[in-house]
Coordinates of C-alpha atoms and ligand atoms in Angstrom, one line a residue:
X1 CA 102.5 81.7 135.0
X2 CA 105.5 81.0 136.9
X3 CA 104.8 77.4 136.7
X4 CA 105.1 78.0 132.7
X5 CA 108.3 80.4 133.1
X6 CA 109.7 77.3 135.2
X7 CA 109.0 74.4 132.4
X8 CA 110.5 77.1 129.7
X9 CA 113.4 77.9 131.6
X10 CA 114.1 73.5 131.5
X11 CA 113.5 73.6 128.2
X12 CA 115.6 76.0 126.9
X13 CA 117.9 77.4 129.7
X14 CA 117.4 80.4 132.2
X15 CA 119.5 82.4 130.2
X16 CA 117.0 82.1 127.0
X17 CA 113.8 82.9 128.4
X18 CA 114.1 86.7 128.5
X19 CA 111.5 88.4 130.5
X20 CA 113.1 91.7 131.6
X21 CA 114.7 94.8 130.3
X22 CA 114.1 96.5 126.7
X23 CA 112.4 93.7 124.7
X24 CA 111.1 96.0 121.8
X25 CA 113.8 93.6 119.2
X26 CA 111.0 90.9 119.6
X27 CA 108.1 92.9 120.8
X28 CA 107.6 96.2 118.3
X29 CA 107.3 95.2 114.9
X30 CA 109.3 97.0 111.8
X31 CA 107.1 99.5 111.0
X32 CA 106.4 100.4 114.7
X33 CA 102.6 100.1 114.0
X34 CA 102.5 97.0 116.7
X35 CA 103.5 97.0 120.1
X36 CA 103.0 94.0 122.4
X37 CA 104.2 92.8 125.2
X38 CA 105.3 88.8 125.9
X39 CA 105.1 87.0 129.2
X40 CA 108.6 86.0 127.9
X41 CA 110.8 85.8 125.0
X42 CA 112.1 82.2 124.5
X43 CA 115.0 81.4 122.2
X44 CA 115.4 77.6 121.6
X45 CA 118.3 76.0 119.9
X46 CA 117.3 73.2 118.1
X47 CA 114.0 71.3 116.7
X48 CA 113.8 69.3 119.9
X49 CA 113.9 72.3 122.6
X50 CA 111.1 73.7 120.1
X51 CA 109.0 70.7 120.7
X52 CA 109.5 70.7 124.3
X53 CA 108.5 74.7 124.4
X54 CA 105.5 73.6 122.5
X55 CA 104.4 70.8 125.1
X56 CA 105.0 73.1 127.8
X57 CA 102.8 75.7 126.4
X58 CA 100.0 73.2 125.9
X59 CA 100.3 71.9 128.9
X60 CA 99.9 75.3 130.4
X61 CA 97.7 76.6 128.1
X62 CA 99.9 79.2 126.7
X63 CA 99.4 80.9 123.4
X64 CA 102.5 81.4 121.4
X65 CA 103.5 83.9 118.6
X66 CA 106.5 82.3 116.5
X67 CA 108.9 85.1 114.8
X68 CA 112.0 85.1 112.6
X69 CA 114.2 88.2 111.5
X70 CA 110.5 90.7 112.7
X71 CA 110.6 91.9 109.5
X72 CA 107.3 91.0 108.7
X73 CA 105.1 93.8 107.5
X74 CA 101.2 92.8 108.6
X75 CA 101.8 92.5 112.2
X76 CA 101.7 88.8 112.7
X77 CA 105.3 88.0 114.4
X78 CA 104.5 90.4 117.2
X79 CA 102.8 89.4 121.0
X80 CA 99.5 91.0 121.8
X81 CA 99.6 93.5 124.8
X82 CA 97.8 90.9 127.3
X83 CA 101.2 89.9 128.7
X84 CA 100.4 85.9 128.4
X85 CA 101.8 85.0 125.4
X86 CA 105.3 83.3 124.6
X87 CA 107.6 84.8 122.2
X88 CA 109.1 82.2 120.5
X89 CA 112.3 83.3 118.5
X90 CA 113.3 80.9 116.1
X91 CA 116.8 82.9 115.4
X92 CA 118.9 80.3 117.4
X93 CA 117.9 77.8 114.4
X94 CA 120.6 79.1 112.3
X95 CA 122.0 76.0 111.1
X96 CA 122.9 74.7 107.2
X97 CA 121.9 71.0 107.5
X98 CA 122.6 69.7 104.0
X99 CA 123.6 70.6 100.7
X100 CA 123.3 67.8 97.9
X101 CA 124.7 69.4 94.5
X102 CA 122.9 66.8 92.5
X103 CA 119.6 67.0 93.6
X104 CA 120.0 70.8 93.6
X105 CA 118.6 71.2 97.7
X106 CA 119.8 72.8 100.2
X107 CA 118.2 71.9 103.8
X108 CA 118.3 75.2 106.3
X109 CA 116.6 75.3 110.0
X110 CA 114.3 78.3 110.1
X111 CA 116.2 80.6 111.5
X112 CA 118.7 81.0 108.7
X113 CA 118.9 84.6 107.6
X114 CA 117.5 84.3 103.7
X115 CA 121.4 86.0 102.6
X116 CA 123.1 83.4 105.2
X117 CA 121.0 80.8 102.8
X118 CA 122.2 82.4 99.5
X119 CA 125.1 82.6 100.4
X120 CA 125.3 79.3 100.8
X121 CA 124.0 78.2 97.6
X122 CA 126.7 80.6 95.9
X123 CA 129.4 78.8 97.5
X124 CA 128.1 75.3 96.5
X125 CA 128.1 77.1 92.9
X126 CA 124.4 77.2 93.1
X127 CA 121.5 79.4 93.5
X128 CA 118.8 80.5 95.5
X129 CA 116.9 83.0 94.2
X130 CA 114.8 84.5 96.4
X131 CA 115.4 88.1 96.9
X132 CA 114.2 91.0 98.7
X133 CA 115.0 93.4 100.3
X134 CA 115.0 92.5 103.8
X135 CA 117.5 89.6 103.0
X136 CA 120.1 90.9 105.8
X137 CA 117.4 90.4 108.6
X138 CA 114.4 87.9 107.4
X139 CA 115.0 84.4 108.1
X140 CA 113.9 81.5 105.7
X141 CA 111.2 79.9 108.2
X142 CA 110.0 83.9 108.1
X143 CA 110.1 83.5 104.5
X144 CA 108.2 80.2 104.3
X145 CA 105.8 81.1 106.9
X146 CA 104.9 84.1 104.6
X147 CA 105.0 82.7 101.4
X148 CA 107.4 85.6 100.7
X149 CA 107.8 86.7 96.6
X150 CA 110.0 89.4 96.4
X151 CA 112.1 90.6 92.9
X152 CA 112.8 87.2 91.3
X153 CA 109.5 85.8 91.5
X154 CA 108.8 86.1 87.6
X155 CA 111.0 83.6 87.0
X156 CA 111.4 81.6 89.7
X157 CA 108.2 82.1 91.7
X158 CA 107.7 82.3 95.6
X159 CA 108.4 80.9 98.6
X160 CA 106.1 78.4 98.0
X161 CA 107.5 77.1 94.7
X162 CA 111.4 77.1 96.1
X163 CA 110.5 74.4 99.0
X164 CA 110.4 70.9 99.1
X165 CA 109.9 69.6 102.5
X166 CA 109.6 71.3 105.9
X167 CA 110.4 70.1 109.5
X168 CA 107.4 71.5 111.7
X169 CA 106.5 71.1 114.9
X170 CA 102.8 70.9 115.9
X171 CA 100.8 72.5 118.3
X172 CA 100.5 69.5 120.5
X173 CA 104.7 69.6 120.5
X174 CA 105.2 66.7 118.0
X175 CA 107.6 66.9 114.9
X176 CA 106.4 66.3 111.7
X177 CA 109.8 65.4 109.7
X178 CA 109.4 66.3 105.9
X179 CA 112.2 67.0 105.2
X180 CA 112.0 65.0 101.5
X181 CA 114.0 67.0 98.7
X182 CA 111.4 64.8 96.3
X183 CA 110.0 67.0 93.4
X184 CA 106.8 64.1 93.0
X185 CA 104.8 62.9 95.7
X186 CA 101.2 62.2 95.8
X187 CA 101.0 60.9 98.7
X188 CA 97.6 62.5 99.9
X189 CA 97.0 65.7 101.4
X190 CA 100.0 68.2 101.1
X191 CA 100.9 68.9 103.9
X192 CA 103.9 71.0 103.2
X193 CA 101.6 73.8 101.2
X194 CA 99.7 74.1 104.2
X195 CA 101.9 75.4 106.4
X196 CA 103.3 77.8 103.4
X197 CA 102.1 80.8 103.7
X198 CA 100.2 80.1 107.0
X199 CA 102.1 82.9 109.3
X200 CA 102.6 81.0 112.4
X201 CA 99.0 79.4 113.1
X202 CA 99.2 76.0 111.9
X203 CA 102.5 75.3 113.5
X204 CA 106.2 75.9 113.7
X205 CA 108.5 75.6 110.7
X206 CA 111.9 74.2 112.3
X207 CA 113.9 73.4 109.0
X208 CA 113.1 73.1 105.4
X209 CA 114.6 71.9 102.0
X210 CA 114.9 74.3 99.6
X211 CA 115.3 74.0 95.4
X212 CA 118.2 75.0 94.4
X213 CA 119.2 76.3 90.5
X214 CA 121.9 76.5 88.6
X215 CA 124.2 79.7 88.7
X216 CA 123.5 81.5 85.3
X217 CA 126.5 81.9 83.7
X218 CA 125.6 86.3 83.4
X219 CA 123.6 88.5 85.0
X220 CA 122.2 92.4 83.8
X221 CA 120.3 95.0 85.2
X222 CA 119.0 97.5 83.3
X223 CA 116.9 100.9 84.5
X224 CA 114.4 102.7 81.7
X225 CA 112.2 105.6 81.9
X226 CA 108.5 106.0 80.7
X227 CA 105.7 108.3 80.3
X228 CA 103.4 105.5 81.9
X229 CA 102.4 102.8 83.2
X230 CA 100.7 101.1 80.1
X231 CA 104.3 102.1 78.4
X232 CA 105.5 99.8 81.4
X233 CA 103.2 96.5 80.4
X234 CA 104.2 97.3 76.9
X235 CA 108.1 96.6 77.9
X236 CA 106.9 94.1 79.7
X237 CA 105.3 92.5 76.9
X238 CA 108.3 93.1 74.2
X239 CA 111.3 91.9 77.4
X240 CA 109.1 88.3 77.7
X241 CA 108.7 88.1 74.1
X242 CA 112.8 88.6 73.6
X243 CA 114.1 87.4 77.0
X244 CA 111.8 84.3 77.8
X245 CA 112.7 82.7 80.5
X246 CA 115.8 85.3 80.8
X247 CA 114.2 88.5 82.1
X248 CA 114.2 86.9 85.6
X249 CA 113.1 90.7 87.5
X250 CA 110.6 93.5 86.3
X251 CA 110.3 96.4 88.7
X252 CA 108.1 99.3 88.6
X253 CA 108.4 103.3 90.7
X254 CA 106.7 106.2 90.1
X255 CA 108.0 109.3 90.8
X256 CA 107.5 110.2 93.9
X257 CA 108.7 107.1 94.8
X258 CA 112.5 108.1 93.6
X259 CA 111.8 111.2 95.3
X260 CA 111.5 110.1 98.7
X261 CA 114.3 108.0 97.8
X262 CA 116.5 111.0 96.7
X263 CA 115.3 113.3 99.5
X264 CA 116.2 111.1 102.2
X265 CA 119.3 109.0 101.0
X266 CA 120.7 111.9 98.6
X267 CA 124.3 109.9 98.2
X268 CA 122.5 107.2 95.9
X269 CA 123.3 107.9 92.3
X270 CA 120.5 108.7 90.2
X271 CA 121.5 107.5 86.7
X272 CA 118.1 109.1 84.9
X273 CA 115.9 111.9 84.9
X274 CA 112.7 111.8 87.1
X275 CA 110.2 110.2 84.8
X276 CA 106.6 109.1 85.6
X277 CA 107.3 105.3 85.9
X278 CA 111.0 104.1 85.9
X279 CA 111.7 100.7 85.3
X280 CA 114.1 98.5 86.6
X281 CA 114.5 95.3 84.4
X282 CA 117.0 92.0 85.8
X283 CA 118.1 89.5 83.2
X284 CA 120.1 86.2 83.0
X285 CA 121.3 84.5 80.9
X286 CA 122.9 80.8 80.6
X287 CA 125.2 81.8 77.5
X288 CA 127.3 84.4 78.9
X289 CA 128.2 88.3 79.3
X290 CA 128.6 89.5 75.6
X291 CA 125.8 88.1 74.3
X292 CA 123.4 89.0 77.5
X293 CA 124.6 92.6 77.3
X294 CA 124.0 92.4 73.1
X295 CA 120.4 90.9 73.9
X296 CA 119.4 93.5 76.5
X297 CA 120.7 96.3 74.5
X298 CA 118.6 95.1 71.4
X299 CA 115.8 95.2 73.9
X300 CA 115.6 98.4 74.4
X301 CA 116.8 99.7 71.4
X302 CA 113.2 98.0 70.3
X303 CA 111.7 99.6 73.1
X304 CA 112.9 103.0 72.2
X305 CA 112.1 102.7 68.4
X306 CA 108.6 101.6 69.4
X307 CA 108.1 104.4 71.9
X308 CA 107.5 102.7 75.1
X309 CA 110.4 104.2 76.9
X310 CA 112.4 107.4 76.4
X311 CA 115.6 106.6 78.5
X312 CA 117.6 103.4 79.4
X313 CA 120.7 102.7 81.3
X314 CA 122.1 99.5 81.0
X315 CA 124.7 98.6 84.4
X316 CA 128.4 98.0 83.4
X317 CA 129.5 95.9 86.3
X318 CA 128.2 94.0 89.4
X319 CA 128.6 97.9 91.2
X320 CA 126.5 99.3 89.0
X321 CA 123.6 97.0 89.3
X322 CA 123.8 97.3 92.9
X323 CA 123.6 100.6 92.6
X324 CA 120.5 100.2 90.4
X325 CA 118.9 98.0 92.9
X326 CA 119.7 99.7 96.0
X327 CA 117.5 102.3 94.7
X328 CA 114.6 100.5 94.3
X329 CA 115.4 98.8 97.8
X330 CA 115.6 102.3 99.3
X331 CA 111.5 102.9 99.0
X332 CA 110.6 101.2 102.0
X333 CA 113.2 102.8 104.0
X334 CA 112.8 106.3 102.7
X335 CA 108.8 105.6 103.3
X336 CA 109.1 104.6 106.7
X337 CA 111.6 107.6 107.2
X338 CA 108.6 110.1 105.7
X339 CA 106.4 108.6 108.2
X340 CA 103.9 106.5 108.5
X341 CA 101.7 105.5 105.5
X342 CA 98.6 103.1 104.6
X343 CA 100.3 100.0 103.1
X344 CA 98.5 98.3 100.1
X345 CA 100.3 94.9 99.0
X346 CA 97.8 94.2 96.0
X347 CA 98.0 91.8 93.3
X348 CA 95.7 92.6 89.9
X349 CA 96.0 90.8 86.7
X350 CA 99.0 92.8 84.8
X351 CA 96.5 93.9 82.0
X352 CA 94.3 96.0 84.7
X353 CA 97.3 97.5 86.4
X354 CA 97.4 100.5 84.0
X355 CA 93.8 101.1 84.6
X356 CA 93.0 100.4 87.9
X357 CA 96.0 102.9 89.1
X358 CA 94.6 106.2 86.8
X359 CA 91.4 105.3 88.0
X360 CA 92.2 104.9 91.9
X361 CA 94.7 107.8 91.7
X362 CA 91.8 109.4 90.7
X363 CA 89.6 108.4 93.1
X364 CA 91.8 109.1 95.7
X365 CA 92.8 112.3 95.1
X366 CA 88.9 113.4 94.9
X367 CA 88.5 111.9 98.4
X368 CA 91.5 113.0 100.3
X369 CA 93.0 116.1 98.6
X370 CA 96.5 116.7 98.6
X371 CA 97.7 112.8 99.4
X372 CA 100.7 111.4 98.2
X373 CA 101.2 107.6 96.3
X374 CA 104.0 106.1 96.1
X375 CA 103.4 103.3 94.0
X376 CA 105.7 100.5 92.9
X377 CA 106.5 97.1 93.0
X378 CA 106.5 93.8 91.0
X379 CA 104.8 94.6 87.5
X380 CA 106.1 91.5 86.2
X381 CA 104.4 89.4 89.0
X382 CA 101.2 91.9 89.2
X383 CA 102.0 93.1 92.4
X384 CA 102.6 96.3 93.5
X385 CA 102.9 98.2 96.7
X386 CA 100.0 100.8 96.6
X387 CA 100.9 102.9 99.4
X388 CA 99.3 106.4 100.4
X389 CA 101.4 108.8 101.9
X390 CA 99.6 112.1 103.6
X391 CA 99.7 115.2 102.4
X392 CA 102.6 117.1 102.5
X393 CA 102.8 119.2 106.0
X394 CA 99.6 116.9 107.7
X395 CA 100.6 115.3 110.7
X396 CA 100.7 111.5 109.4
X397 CA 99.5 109.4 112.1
X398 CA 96.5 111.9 113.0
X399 CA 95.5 111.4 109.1
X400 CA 96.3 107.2 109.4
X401 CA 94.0 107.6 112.8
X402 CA 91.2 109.3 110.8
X403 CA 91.2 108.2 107.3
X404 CA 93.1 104.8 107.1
X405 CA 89.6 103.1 106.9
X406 CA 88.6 104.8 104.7
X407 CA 91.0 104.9 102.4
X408 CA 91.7 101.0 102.6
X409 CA 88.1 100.6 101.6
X410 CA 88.2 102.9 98.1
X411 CA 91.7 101.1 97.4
X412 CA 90.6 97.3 98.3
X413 CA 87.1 98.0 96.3
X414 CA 89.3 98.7 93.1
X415 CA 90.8 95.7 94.4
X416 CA 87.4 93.7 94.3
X417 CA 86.8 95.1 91.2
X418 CA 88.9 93.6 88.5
X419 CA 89.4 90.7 90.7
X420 CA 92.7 91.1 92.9
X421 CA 93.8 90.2 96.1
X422 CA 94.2 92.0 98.5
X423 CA 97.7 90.3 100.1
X424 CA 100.0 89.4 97.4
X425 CA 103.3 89.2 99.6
X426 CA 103.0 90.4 103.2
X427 CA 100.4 88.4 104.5
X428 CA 97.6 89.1 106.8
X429 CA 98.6 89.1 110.5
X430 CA 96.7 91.1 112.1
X431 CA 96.9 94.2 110.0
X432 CA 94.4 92.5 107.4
X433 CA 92.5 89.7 109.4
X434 CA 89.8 92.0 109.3
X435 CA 89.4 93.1 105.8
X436 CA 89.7 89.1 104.5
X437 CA 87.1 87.9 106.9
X438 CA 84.9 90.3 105.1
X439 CA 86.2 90.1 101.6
X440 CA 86.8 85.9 101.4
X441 CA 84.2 84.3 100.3
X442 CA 82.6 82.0 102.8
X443 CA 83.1 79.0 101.9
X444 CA 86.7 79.9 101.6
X445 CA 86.8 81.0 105.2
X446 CA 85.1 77.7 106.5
X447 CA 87.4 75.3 105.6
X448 CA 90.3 77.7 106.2
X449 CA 88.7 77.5 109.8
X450 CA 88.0 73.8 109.6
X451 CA 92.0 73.7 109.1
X452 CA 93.0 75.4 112.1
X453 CA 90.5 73.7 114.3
X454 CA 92.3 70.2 113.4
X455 CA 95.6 71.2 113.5
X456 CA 95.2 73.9 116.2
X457 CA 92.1 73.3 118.4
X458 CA 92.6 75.1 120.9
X459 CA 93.8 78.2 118.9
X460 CA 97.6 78.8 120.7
X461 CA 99.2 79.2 117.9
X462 CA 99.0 82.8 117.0
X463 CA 96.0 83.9 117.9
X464 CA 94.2 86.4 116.6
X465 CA 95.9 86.6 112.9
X466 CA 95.4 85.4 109.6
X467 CA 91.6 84.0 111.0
Ligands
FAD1 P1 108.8 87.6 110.9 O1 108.5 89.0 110.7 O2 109.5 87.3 112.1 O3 107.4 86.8 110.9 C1 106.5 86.9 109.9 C2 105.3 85.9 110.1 O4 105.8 84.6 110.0 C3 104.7 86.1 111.5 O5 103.3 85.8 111.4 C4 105.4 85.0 112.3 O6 104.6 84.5 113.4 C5 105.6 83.9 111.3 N1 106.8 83.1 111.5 C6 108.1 83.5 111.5 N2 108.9 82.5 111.6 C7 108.2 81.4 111.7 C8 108.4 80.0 111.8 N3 109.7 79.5 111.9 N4 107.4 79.1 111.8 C9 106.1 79.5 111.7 N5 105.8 80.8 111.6 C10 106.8 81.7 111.6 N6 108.1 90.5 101.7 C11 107.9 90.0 100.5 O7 107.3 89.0 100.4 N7 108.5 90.6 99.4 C12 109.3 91.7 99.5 O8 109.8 92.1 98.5 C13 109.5 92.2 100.8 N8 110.3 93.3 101.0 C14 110.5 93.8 102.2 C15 111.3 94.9 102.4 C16 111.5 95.4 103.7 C17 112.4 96.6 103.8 C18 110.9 94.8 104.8 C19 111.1 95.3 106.2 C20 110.1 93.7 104.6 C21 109.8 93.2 103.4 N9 109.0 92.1 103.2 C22 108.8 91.6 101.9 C23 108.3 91.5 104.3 C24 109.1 90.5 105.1 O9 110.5 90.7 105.0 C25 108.8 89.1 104.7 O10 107.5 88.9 105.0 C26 109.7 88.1 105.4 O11 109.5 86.9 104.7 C27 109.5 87.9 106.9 O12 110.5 87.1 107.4 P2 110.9 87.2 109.0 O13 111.9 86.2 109.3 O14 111.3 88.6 109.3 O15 109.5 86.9 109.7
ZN2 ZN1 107.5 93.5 97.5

């Protein structure tokens, strides 16, 4: 091993391979659920001290665990607590390559925080849409690695759809430059899509080419409250029928939800009455301001008149929607601050939603009284975050410890059900490696095998996530 420390201090300088002192930033994952430990944390600086980390590893047989911003919510980006595994932080990679305004790209090396990336879109008057709420933190080979969705998906899809070429360097320590900002090519297998959505076992993702938009000319958020969550798919309905290709976010919390939100951040504004289901609605539009406002306020004027909602709020300025989304970006943090929870990122077609939560709630409650959903997420995407809390007053990791396998098997056999998955937008890491190798089908699992066996054969990269 200190043959391998040696090669990766000469590839990278002494000073970034870390192998002392507090190393939880790289080794405890976000929602302290995974704890490893790294035979060292290695920081590159550029695509070609990558490559040289990555022949120095095979050469030494060393496995190695790629990670971004560590926001990543399935365990993957974390070391396992042998002690032999490289942490490779790909943070240094923070560099804009290109911009080209007519072809609407933007090239980024991986580590590029996703705002750092918006950001500079905005100032090249363009945009990149994808959003979430880890944008301060994740970086965009994070992103890509997890085929991340997040709020804007509805109109402008994934992770997946925003990227046009990557920069990846293999297993063996070779880079792969596909960087192309082509929208066609045929040219055999695509490779890109591969390694989208692949969480660090096919290889590293050193740079990528992103598809840019234009900047709509307005923007709106609007918040509505409901009775339920088939009054939510109605709006749904009615805001694609008016907005088309304008209602660009659909958001869905239930109640307890906002409370855990207004329990532990009381400052945030709470513009309506606790209701069921709230709704948070994003439009834009290419025309401009008055008649984006005048089309969302027909909207729910509709809505209302129809009875789907009984409240809306529609935001007044850029502070206002910020406000309105700051409160659905609070859930996660007022979550983790509640304590720990079982974690269900599910996707169901959006017309079983409405059942498949009264029936589960249900089904639930019979089978551990007194728990506690906070449900929400991307309606408009069929995705929501399905996430059981304890019970009010039980310690919450001794009921994760004794019922987490339980209640992971009701939930995901809903799941199976009415033919959902059972990772829409986290992943798999190692949270969920278990649960897909039983729930794949087989034939599925076999060639996802008989990819990483010809990209990866000897299993380095990663190990012991996603397969
Ligand atoms: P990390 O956590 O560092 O890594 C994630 C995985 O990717 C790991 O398996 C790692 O090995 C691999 N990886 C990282 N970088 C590379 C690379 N350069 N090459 C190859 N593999 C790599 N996710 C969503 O999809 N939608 C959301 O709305 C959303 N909201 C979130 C809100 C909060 C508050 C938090 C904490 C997380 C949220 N996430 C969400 C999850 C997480 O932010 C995303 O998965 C994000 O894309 C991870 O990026 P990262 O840079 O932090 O990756
Ligand atoms: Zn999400």
């Amino acid at each position: 091993m200190t043959a391998l420390l040696q090669a990766l201090r000469a590839c990278v300088g002494p000073s970034q391979v870390l192998t002392e002192g507090d190393l939880s930033a790289w080794e405890l994952d976000w929602r302290k659920r995974f704890r490893g430990r790294a035979l060292a944390v290695v920081r590159p600086a550029d695509t070609a001290q990558v490559a040289a980390v990555l022949q120095a590893c095979a050469a030494h047989g060393a496995s190695v665990v790629p990670q971004g911003g560590n926001t990543g919510l399935v365990g993957g980006g974390v070391p396992d607590a042998s002690g032999t595994q490289v942490l490779l932080s790909l943070t240094r990679l923070n560099r804009i390559r290109a911009i080209d305004r007519a072809n609407l790209t933007l090239t980024a090396e991986a580590g590029c925080v996703l705002q750092a990336v918006q950001q500079a879109a905005a100032e090249a008057g363009l945009l990149f849409p994808l959003s979430l709420a880890a944008e301060g933190s994740c970086t965009i080979g994070g992103n890509l690695a997890t085929n991340a969705g997040g709020t804007q998906v509805l109109r402008f899809g994934n992770a997946r759809e925003l990227c046009l070429g990557l920069e990846v360097v293999t297993a063996d320590g070779q880079v792969w430059d596909g960087l192309s900002g082509l929208r066609k090519d045929n040219t055999g297998y695509d490779l890109r899509d591969l390694f989208i959505g692949s969480e660090g076992t096919l290889g590293i993702i050193t740079a990528a080419t992103l598809k840019l938009h234009p900047r709509p000319a307005a923007s709106g958020t609007a918040l509505a409250a409901t009775g339920s969550l088939a009054q939510c798919v109605g709006l749904l309905q009615l805001a694609q029928a008016r907005l088309g290709a304008g209602l660009t976010g659909f958001e869905v919390m239930n109640r307890f939800a906002l409370e855990l939100v207004a329990r532990h951040f009381p400052s945030l504004p709470r513009p309506l009455p606790a209701a069921p289901w709230t709704v948070l609605l994003e439009q834009a539009d290419s025309e401009g301001e008055a008649p984006a406002r005048a089309r969302f306020e027909a909207l729910l004027a509709a809505a209302l008149e129809e009875g789907l909602i009984d409240d809306a709020v529609v935001a007044e300025s850029l502070q206002q929607s910020q406000a309105l989304w700051h409160l659905r970006e609070s859930i996660p943090l007022a979550q983790a601050q509640e304590g720990p929870n079982i974690k269900h990122d599910i996707a169901l077609p959006v017309s079983a939603i409405p059942d498949f939560v009264a029936r589960t709630d249900a089904a639930l409650a019979r089978a551990f009284p007194g728990v506690r959903l906070v449900d929400f997420g991307h309606l408009g995407d069929g995705n929501l975050h399905y996430n059981v809390q304890a019970p009010e007053g039980q310690d919450a990791a001794q009921f994760l410890a004794q019922q987490e396998h339980a209640v992971n098997t009701l939930v995901y056999d809903a799941v199976a059900a009415v033919g959902g998955s059972i990772s829409a937008e986290h992943g798999v890491g190692a949270l969920k490696r278990e649960e897909l190798a039983q729930r794949k089908p087989a034939v599925a699992l076999q060639m996802m095998r008989a990819i990483k066996q010809a990209l990866d054969p000897q299993h380095r990269l990663n190990p012991g996530r996603v397969l």
